[in-house]
Amino acid sequence: MRGMVGRACTAGLVIGVLVTGLTACTGDAGGDENGKGRKSGKAEAKACADGTFAWSRVTKRDRLTGVSDPEWLGEGGGSLQNRMRRVYTPRPSVRADGPAPSPAEILFSFGKKTGDIDSDARTLAEVDGETWAFTDIRLPAPGLDDGRVTPHAAGEFVQYAGVREVSADFRYTCPDGRTVSGHARNWTVDISGLTDCDERPDSALAREVARHACP
């Protein structure tokens, strides 16, 4: 699987859901006055196969996923022992207000829009032999202690983890003019970081860390 997850080290998305809103119709096959012999059928509306996506309101935001308690290290630094606690679990999510393509197909289009998927294929169904983690609606959140950082100086340090979350609205238009609107969210970069409680936070993520962990 080609991964969309990167890792960045800095100093300082309910598993989503399916495409909702499928409509149903019922038919009356006739019957007597007591309803005997009456038959009914249900037909789910289906998404068209040759529609096009238009994306808008694309946003990218670094989200804090885990943070440790502060830990003092003397001169020369050393290994941090405090484990991180989770404060947010990113999960891919797709929702729509009517019949739409599969979540994987929607995330494929979204990944091409954000640059997280590099493919000349028009749809995921047209891709031959290549996969991307970005299209996996069940993609698990990254582990909190996968990228621990070792400081080499004295100070009161906090280890933290995060992701870069991307979200956007979409409109899917069928050849016959029918449209479906929706929203998609996913995460990309896996961030590991370290901040010193005695220093001024230099990013929005570091400021959030300070609010959670520093005295």
PDB file of C-alpha atoms in Angstrom:
ATOM      1  CA  MET A   1       0.000   0.000   0.000  1.00  0.00           C
ATOM      2  CA  ARG A   2       1.297   3.389  -0.928  1.00  0.00           C
ATOM      3  CA  GLY A   3       1.116   5.343   2.268  1.00  0.00           C
ATOM      4  CA  MET A   4      -0.044   8.884   2.471  1.00  0.00           C
ATOM      5  CA  VAL A   5       1.206   9.194   5.981  1.00  0.00           C
ATOM      6  CA  GLY A   6       4.338  11.187   6.448  1.00  0.00           C
ATOM      7  CA  ARG A   7       6.195  11.974   9.616  1.00  0.00           C
ATOM      8  CA  ALA A   8       7.366  15.357  10.745  1.00  0.00           C
ATOM      9  CA  CYS A   9       9.372  16.175  13.835  1.00  0.00           C
ATOM     10  CA  THR A  10       8.904  19.661  15.209  1.00  0.00           C
ATOM     11  CA  ALA A  11      10.308  21.434  18.177  1.00  0.00           C
ATOM     12  CA  GLY A  12       8.585  23.955  19.862  1.00  0.00           C
ATOM     13  CA  LEU A  13     -11.098  12.371  11.732  1.00  0.00           C
ATOM     14  CA  VAL A  14     -16.702   7.698  14.566  1.00  0.00           C
ATOM     15  CA  ILE A  15     -15.235   5.925  11.621  1.00  0.00           C
ATOM     16  CA  GLY A  16     -16.693   7.805   9.018  1.00  0.00           C
ATOM     17  CA  VAL A  17     -19.340   7.177   7.684  1.00  0.00           C
ATOM     18  CA  LEU A  18     -20.884   6.159   5.013  1.00  0.00           C
ATOM     19  CA  VAL A  19     -22.602   7.984   2.391  1.00  0.00           C
ATOM     20  CA  THR A  20     -26.005   8.765   3.841  1.00  0.00           C
ATOM     21  CA  GLY A  21     -29.359   9.706   2.466  1.00  0.00           C
ATOM     22  CA  LEU A  22     -30.201   6.799   0.200  1.00  0.00           C
ATOM     23  CA  THR A  23     -33.792   7.110  -0.831  1.00  0.00           C
ATOM     24  CA  ALA A  24     -36.317   4.367  -1.385  1.00  0.00           C
ATOM     25  CA  CYS A  25     -39.565   4.057  -3.289  1.00  0.00           C
ATOM     26  CA  THR A  26     -42.394   1.597  -2.890  1.00  0.00           C
ATOM     27  CA  GLY A  27     -44.731   0.166  -5.453  1.00  0.00           C
ATOM     28  CA  ASP A  28     -48.289  -1.120  -5.028  1.00  0.00           C
ATOM     29  CA  ALA A  29     -48.821  -4.393  -6.793  1.00  0.00           C
ATOM     30  CA  GLY A  30     -52.506  -4.457  -5.888  1.00  0.00           C
ATOM     31  CA  GLY A  31     -54.511  -6.688  -3.537  1.00  0.00           C
ATOM     32  CA  ASP A  32     -57.902  -7.090  -1.888  1.00  0.00           C
ATOM     33  CA  GLU A  33     -59.440  -4.684   0.603  1.00  0.00           C
ATOM     34  CA  ASN A  34     -57.823  -6.518   3.517  1.00  0.00           C
ATOM     35  CA  GLY A  35     -54.420  -6.100   2.014  1.00  0.00           C
ATOM     36  CA  LYS A  36     -53.990  -9.770   1.226  1.00  0.00           C
ATOM     37  CA  GLY A  37     -51.913 -10.426  -1.764  1.00  0.00           C
ATOM     38  CA  ARG A  38     -50.458  -6.915  -1.630  1.00  0.00           C
ATOM     39  CA  LYS A  39     -46.797  -6.765  -2.534  1.00  0.00           C
ATOM     40  CA  SER A  40     -44.350  -3.979  -2.009  1.00  0.00           C
ATOM     41  CA  GLY A  41     -40.868  -3.483  -3.305  1.00  0.00           C
ATOM     42  CA  LYS A  42     -38.029  -1.200  -2.312  1.00  0.00           C
ATOM     43  CA  ALA A  43     -35.418   0.138  -4.636  1.00  0.00           C
ATOM     44  CA  GLU A  44     -32.393   1.984  -3.423  1.00  0.00           C
ATOM     45  CA  ALA A  45     -31.307   4.972  -5.423  1.00  0.00           C
ATOM     46  CA  LYS A  46     -27.807   4.483  -6.724  1.00  0.00           C
ATOM     47  CA  ALA A  47     -25.014   6.875  -7.483  1.00  0.00           C
ATOM     48  CA  CYS A  48     -24.214   7.477 -11.116  1.00  0.00           C
ATOM     49  CA  ALA A  49     -20.894   6.077 -12.270  1.00  0.00           C
ATOM     50  CA  ASP A  50     -19.659   8.854 -14.531  1.00  0.00           C
ATOM     51  CA  GLY A  51     -20.069  11.956 -12.401  1.00  0.00           C
ATOM     52  CA  THR A  52     -17.506  14.625 -11.653  1.00  0.00           C
ATOM     53  CA  PHE A  53     -16.318  16.083  -8.340  1.00  0.00           C
ATOM     54  CA  ALA A  54     -15.936  19.749  -7.503  1.00  0.00           C
ATOM     55  CA  TRP A  55     -14.171  20.572  -4.204  1.00  0.00           C
ATOM     56  CA  SER A  56     -14.390  23.750  -2.146  1.00  0.00           C
ATOM     57  CA  ARG A  57     -13.472  25.135   1.282  1.00  0.00           C
ATOM     58  CA  VAL A  58     -10.353  22.962   1.516  1.00  0.00           C
ATOM     59  CA  THR A  59      -8.723  23.466   4.921  1.00  0.00           C
ATOM     60  CA  LYS A  60      -5.564  22.074   6.514  1.00  0.00           C
ATOM     61  CA  ARG A  61      -5.022  22.114  10.265  1.00  0.00           C
ATOM     62  CA  ASP A  62      -2.481  20.580  12.615  1.00  0.00           C
ATOM     63  CA  ARG A  63      -4.293  18.677  15.371  1.00  0.00           C
ATOM     64  CA  LEU A  64      -2.785  17.610  18.682  1.00  0.00           C
ATOM     65  CA  THR A  65      -3.383  13.876  19.239  1.00  0.00           C
ATOM     66  CA  GLY A  66      -1.303  13.136  22.336  1.00  0.00           C
ATOM     67  CA  VAL A  67       0.744  14.851  25.024  1.00  0.00           C
ATOM     68  CA  SER A  68       2.881  13.780  27.989  1.00  0.00           C
ATOM     69  CA  ASP A  69       3.241  15.325  31.416  1.00  0.00           C
ATOM     70  CA  PRO A  70       6.220  17.673  31.822  1.00  0.00           C
ATOM     71  CA  GLU A  71       9.517  16.028  32.690  1.00  0.00           C
ATOM     72  CA  TRP A  72      12.663  17.738  33.994  1.00  0.00           C
ATOM     73  CA  LEU A  73      16.026  16.794  32.532  1.00  0.00           C
ATOM     74  CA  GLY A  74      19.358  18.044  33.772  1.00  0.00           C
ATOM     75  CA  GLU A  75      22.407  19.166  31.840  1.00  0.00           C
ATOM     76  CA  GLY A  76      22.940  17.160  28.677  1.00  0.00           C
ATOM     77  CA  GLY A  77      19.313  16.018  28.430  1.00  0.00           C
ATOM     78  CA  GLY A  78      18.451  12.363  28.032  1.00  0.00           C
ATOM     79  CA  SER A  79      15.543  10.025  27.310  1.00  0.00           C
ATOM     80  CA  LEU A  80      12.039  11.079  28.335  1.00  0.00           C
ATOM     81  CA  GLN A  81      10.129   8.482  30.357  1.00  0.00           C
ATOM     82  CA  ASN A  82       6.605   9.925  30.585  1.00  0.00           C
ATOM     83  CA  ARG A  83       4.211   8.352  28.110  1.00  0.00           C
ATOM     84  CA  MET A  84       1.747  10.385  26.131  1.00  0.00           C
ATOM     85  CA  ARG A  85      -1.990  10.388  26.779  1.00  0.00           C
ATOM     86  CA  ARG A  86      -4.409  10.695  23.852  1.00  0.00           C
ATOM     87  CA  VAL A  87      -6.362  13.917  23.507  1.00  0.00           C
ATOM     88  CA  TYR A  88      -7.792  13.407  19.997  1.00  0.00           C
ATOM     89  CA  THR A  89      -8.256  10.474  17.625  1.00  0.00           C
ATOM     90  CA  PRO A  90      -8.161  11.372  13.922  1.00  0.00           C
ATOM     91  CA  ARG A  91     -10.354   9.286  11.642  1.00  0.00           C
ATOM     92  CA  PRO A  92     -11.279   9.539   7.969  1.00  0.00           C
ATOM     93  CA  SER A  93     -14.870  10.617   7.464  1.00  0.00           C
ATOM     94  CA  VAL A  94     -17.198  10.981   4.487  1.00  0.00           C
ATOM     95  CA  ARG A  95     -20.808  12.093   4.490  1.00  0.00           C
ATOM     96  CA  ALA A  96     -23.201  13.003   1.695  1.00  0.00           C
ATOM     97  CA  ASP A  97     -26.799  14.162   1.368  1.00  0.00           C
ATOM     98  CA  GLY A  98     -27.780  11.595  -1.248  1.00  0.00           C
ATOM     99  CA  PRO A  99     -26.572   8.686  -3.394  1.00  0.00           C
ATOM    100  CA  ALA A 100     -22.860   9.150  -3.951  1.00  0.00           C
ATOM    101  CA  PRO A 101     -19.848   7.033  -4.883  1.00  0.00           C
ATOM    102  CA  SER A 102     -18.139   4.890  -2.261  1.00  0.00           C
ATOM    103  CA  PRO A 103     -16.140   6.610   0.512  1.00  0.00           C
ATOM    104  CA  ALA A 104     -12.928   5.251  -1.038  1.00  0.00           C
ATOM    105  CA  GLU A 105     -13.813   6.813  -4.396  1.00  0.00           C
ATOM    106  CA  ILE A 106     -14.619  10.133  -2.735  1.00  0.00           C
ATOM    107  CA  LEU A 107     -11.357  10.075  -0.764  1.00  0.00           C
ATOM    108  CA  PHE A 108      -9.458   9.266  -3.956  1.00  0.00           C
ATOM    109  CA  SER A 109     -10.799  12.429  -5.570  1.00  0.00           C
ATOM    110  CA  PHE A 110     -10.117  14.378  -2.373  1.00  0.00           C
ATOM    111  CA  GLY A 111      -6.541  13.092  -2.189  1.00  0.00           C
ATOM    112  CA  LYS A 112      -5.911  14.208  -5.755  1.00  0.00           C
ATOM    113  CA  LYS A 113      -7.292  17.620  -4.852  1.00  0.00           C
ATOM    114  CA  THR A 114      -5.015  18.024  -1.826  1.00  0.00           C
ATOM    115  CA  GLY A 115      -1.957  16.564  -3.545  1.00  0.00           C
ATOM    116  CA  ASP A 116      -1.780  13.524  -1.261  1.00  0.00           C
ATOM    117  CA  ILE A 117      -2.489  11.212  -4.205  1.00  0.00           C
ATOM    118  CA  ASP A 118      -0.529  11.440  -7.433  1.00  0.00           C
ATOM    119  CA  SER A 119      -2.408   9.605 -10.158  1.00  0.00           C
ATOM    120  CA  ASP A 120      -3.517  10.226 -13.730  1.00  0.00           C
ATOM    121  CA  ALA A 121      -6.519   7.944 -13.259  1.00  0.00           C
ATOM    122  CA  ARG A 122      -9.853   9.723 -13.352  1.00  0.00           C
ATOM    123  CA  THR A 123     -11.404   7.408 -10.735  1.00  0.00           C
ATOM    124  CA  LEU A 124     -10.162   4.875  -8.209  1.00  0.00           C
ATOM    125  CA  ALA A 125     -11.905   2.133 -10.186  1.00  0.00           C
ATOM    126  CA  GLU A 126      -9.613   2.910 -13.109  1.00  0.00           C
ATOM    127  CA  VAL A 127      -6.422   2.492 -11.058  1.00  0.00           C
ATOM    128  CA  ASP A 128      -4.443  -0.619 -11.927  1.00  0.00           C
ATOM    129  CA  GLY A 129      -2.416  -2.227  -9.127  1.00  0.00           C
ATOM    130  CA  GLU A 130      -1.829   0.852  -6.997  1.00  0.00           C
ATOM    131  CA  THR A 131      -3.360   1.682  -3.613  1.00  0.00           C
ATOM    132  CA  TRP A 132      -3.193   4.595  -1.196  1.00  0.00           C
ATOM    133  CA  ALA A 133      -3.791   4.668   2.537  1.00  0.00           C
ATOM    134  CA  PHE A 134      -5.617   7.971   2.017  1.00  0.00           C
ATOM    135  CA  THR A 135      -8.555   6.108   0.438  1.00  0.00           C
ATOM    136  CA  ASP A 136      -8.996   3.763   3.440  1.00  0.00           C
ATOM    137  CA  ILE A 137     -12.055   4.891   5.424  1.00  0.00           C
ATOM    138  CA  ARG A 138     -10.874   2.635   8.273  1.00  0.00           C
ATOM    139  CA  LEU A 139      -7.347   4.000   8.407  1.00  0.00           C
ATOM    140  CA  PRO A 140      -6.242   3.780  12.081  1.00  0.00           C
ATOM    141  CA  ALA A 141      -4.841   6.737  13.973  1.00  0.00           C
ATOM    142  CA  PRO A 142      -1.048   6.725  14.338  1.00  0.00           C
ATOM    143  CA  GLY A 143       0.418   5.447  17.585  1.00  0.00           C
ATOM    144  CA  LEU A 144       1.414   8.038  20.157  1.00  0.00           C
ATOM    145  CA  ASP A 145       4.844   6.692  21.047  1.00  0.00           C
ATOM    146  CA  ASP A 146       6.053   5.750  17.566  1.00  0.00           C
ATOM    147  CA  GLY A 147       8.363   8.730  17.190  1.00  0.00           C
ATOM    148  CA  ARG A 148       9.797   9.714  20.534  1.00  0.00           C
ATOM    149  CA  VAL A 149      12.322  12.556  20.601  1.00  0.00           C
ATOM    150  CA  THR A 150      15.411  12.701  22.850  1.00  0.00           C
ATOM    151  CA  PRO A 151      16.403  16.221  23.953  1.00  0.00           C
ATOM    152  CA  HIS A 152      20.085  17.003  24.412  1.00  0.00           C
ATOM    153  CA  ALA A 153      19.753  19.931  26.775  1.00  0.00           C
ATOM    154  CA  ALA A 154      18.421  20.703  30.234  1.00  0.00           C
ATOM    155  CA  GLY A 155      14.836  21.829  30.665  1.00  0.00           C
ATOM    156  CA  GLU A 156      11.249  20.900  31.466  1.00  0.00           C
ATOM    157  CA  PHE A 157      10.098  19.056  28.396  1.00  0.00           C
ATOM    158  CA  VAL A 158       6.776  17.823  27.040  1.00  0.00           C
ATOM    159  CA  GLN A 159       6.566  15.239  24.267  1.00  0.00           C
ATOM    160  CA  TYR A 160       3.605  15.541  21.920  1.00  0.00           C
ATOM    161  CA  ALA A 161       2.123  13.982  18.785  1.00  0.00           C
ATOM    162  CA  GLY A 162      -0.187  15.311  16.125  1.00  0.00           C
ATOM    163  CA  VAL A 163      -1.462  15.002  12.577  1.00  0.00           C
ATOM    164  CA  ARG A 164      -2.195  17.376   9.752  1.00  0.00           C
ATOM    165  CA  GLU A 165      -5.929  17.111   9.140  1.00  0.00           C
ATOM    166  CA  VAL A 166      -7.514  18.077   5.821  1.00  0.00           C
ATOM    167  CA  SER A 167     -11.209  18.638   5.156  1.00  0.00           C
ATOM    168  CA  ALA A 168     -13.369  19.992   2.343  1.00  0.00           C
ATOM    169  CA  ASP A 169     -16.866  20.190   0.909  1.00  0.00           C
ATOM    170  CA  PHE A 170     -17.675  18.468  -2.368  1.00  0.00           C
ATOM    171  CA  ARG A 171     -20.347  18.440  -5.031  1.00  0.00           C
ATOM    172  CA  TYR A 172     -20.767  15.357  -7.213  1.00  0.00           C
ATOM    173  CA  THR A 173     -22.556  16.027 -10.505  1.00  0.00           C
ATOM    174  CA  CYS A 174     -23.986  13.281 -12.708  1.00  0.00           C
ATOM    175  CA  PRO A 175     -24.158  13.494 -16.507  1.00  0.00           C
ATOM    176  CA  ASP A 176     -27.942  13.958 -16.268  1.00  0.00           C
ATOM    177  CA  GLY A 177     -27.521  16.980 -13.994  1.00  0.00           C
ATOM    178  CA  ARG A 178     -28.303  15.358 -10.645  1.00  0.00           C
ATOM    179  CA  THR A 179     -26.032  16.560  -7.859  1.00  0.00           C
ATOM    180  CA  VAL A 180     -25.029  15.325  -4.413  1.00  0.00           C
ATOM    181  CA  SER A 181     -23.266  17.478  -1.836  1.00  0.00           C
ATOM    182  CA  GLY A 182     -21.114  16.305   1.023  1.00  0.00           C
ATOM    183  CA  HIS A 183     -18.049  16.696   3.195  1.00  0.00           C
ATOM    184  CA  ALA A 184     -14.841  14.677   3.568  1.00  0.00           C
ATOM    185  CA  ARG A 185     -12.093  14.673   6.187  1.00  0.00           C
ATOM    186  CA  ASN A 186      -8.815  12.808   6.499  1.00  0.00           C
ATOM    187  CA  TRP A 187      -5.371  13.166   8.021  1.00  0.00           C
ATOM    188  CA  THR A 188      -1.989  13.149   6.373  1.00  0.00           C
ATOM    189  CA  VAL A 189       1.264  14.022   8.129  1.00  0.00           C
ATOM    190  CA  ASP A 190       2.105  12.205  11.381  1.00  0.00           C
ATOM    191  CA  ILE A 191       3.841  14.737  13.653  1.00  0.00           C
ATOM    192  CA  SER A 192       6.166  14.113  16.602  1.00  0.00           C
ATOM    193  CA  GLY A 193       7.352  17.050  18.637  1.00  0.00           C
ATOM    194  CA  LEU A 194       8.993  18.322  21.766  1.00  0.00           C
ATOM    195  CA  THR A 195       8.494  21.591  23.588  1.00  0.00           C
ATOM    196  CA  ASP A 196      10.133  23.189  26.603  1.00  0.00           C
ATOM    197  CA  CYS A 197       7.684  24.612  29.130  1.00  0.00           C
ATOM    198  CA  ASP A 198      10.189  27.383  29.920  1.00  0.00           C
ATOM    199  CA  GLU A 199      10.196  28.678  26.353  1.00  0.00           C
ATOM    200  CA  ARG A 200       7.583  30.641  24.459  1.00  0.00           C
ATOM    201  CA  PRO A 201       5.579  28.319  22.149  1.00  0.00           C
ATOM    202  CA  ASP A 202       6.436  29.044  18.518  1.00  0.00           C
ATOM    203  CA  SER A 203       3.440  27.438  16.776  1.00  0.00           C
ATOM    204  CA  ALA A 204      -0.298  26.903  17.257  1.00  0.00           C
ATOM    205  CA  LEU A 205       0.353  23.230  18.002  1.00  0.00           C
ATOM    206  CA  ALA A 206       2.995  24.060  20.614  1.00  0.00           C
ATOM    207  CA  ARG A 207       0.631  26.556  22.257  1.00  0.00           C
ATOM    208  CA  GLU A 208      -2.029  23.834  22.509  1.00  0.00           C
ATOM    209  CA  VAL A 209       0.561  21.538  24.053  1.00  0.00           C
ATOM    210  CA  ALA A 210       1.391  24.193  26.654  1.00  0.00           C
ATOM    211  CA  ARG A 211      -2.274  24.587  27.557  1.00  0.00           C
ATOM    212  CA  HIS A 212      -2.616  20.827  28.088  1.00  0.00           C
ATOM    213  CA  ALA A 213       0.624  20.103  29.894  1.00  0.00           C
ATOM    214  CA  CYS A 214       2.677  23.035  31.131  1.00  0.00           C
ATOM    215  CA  PRO A 215       2.072  24.558  34.585  1.00  0.00           C
TER     216      PRO A 215
END
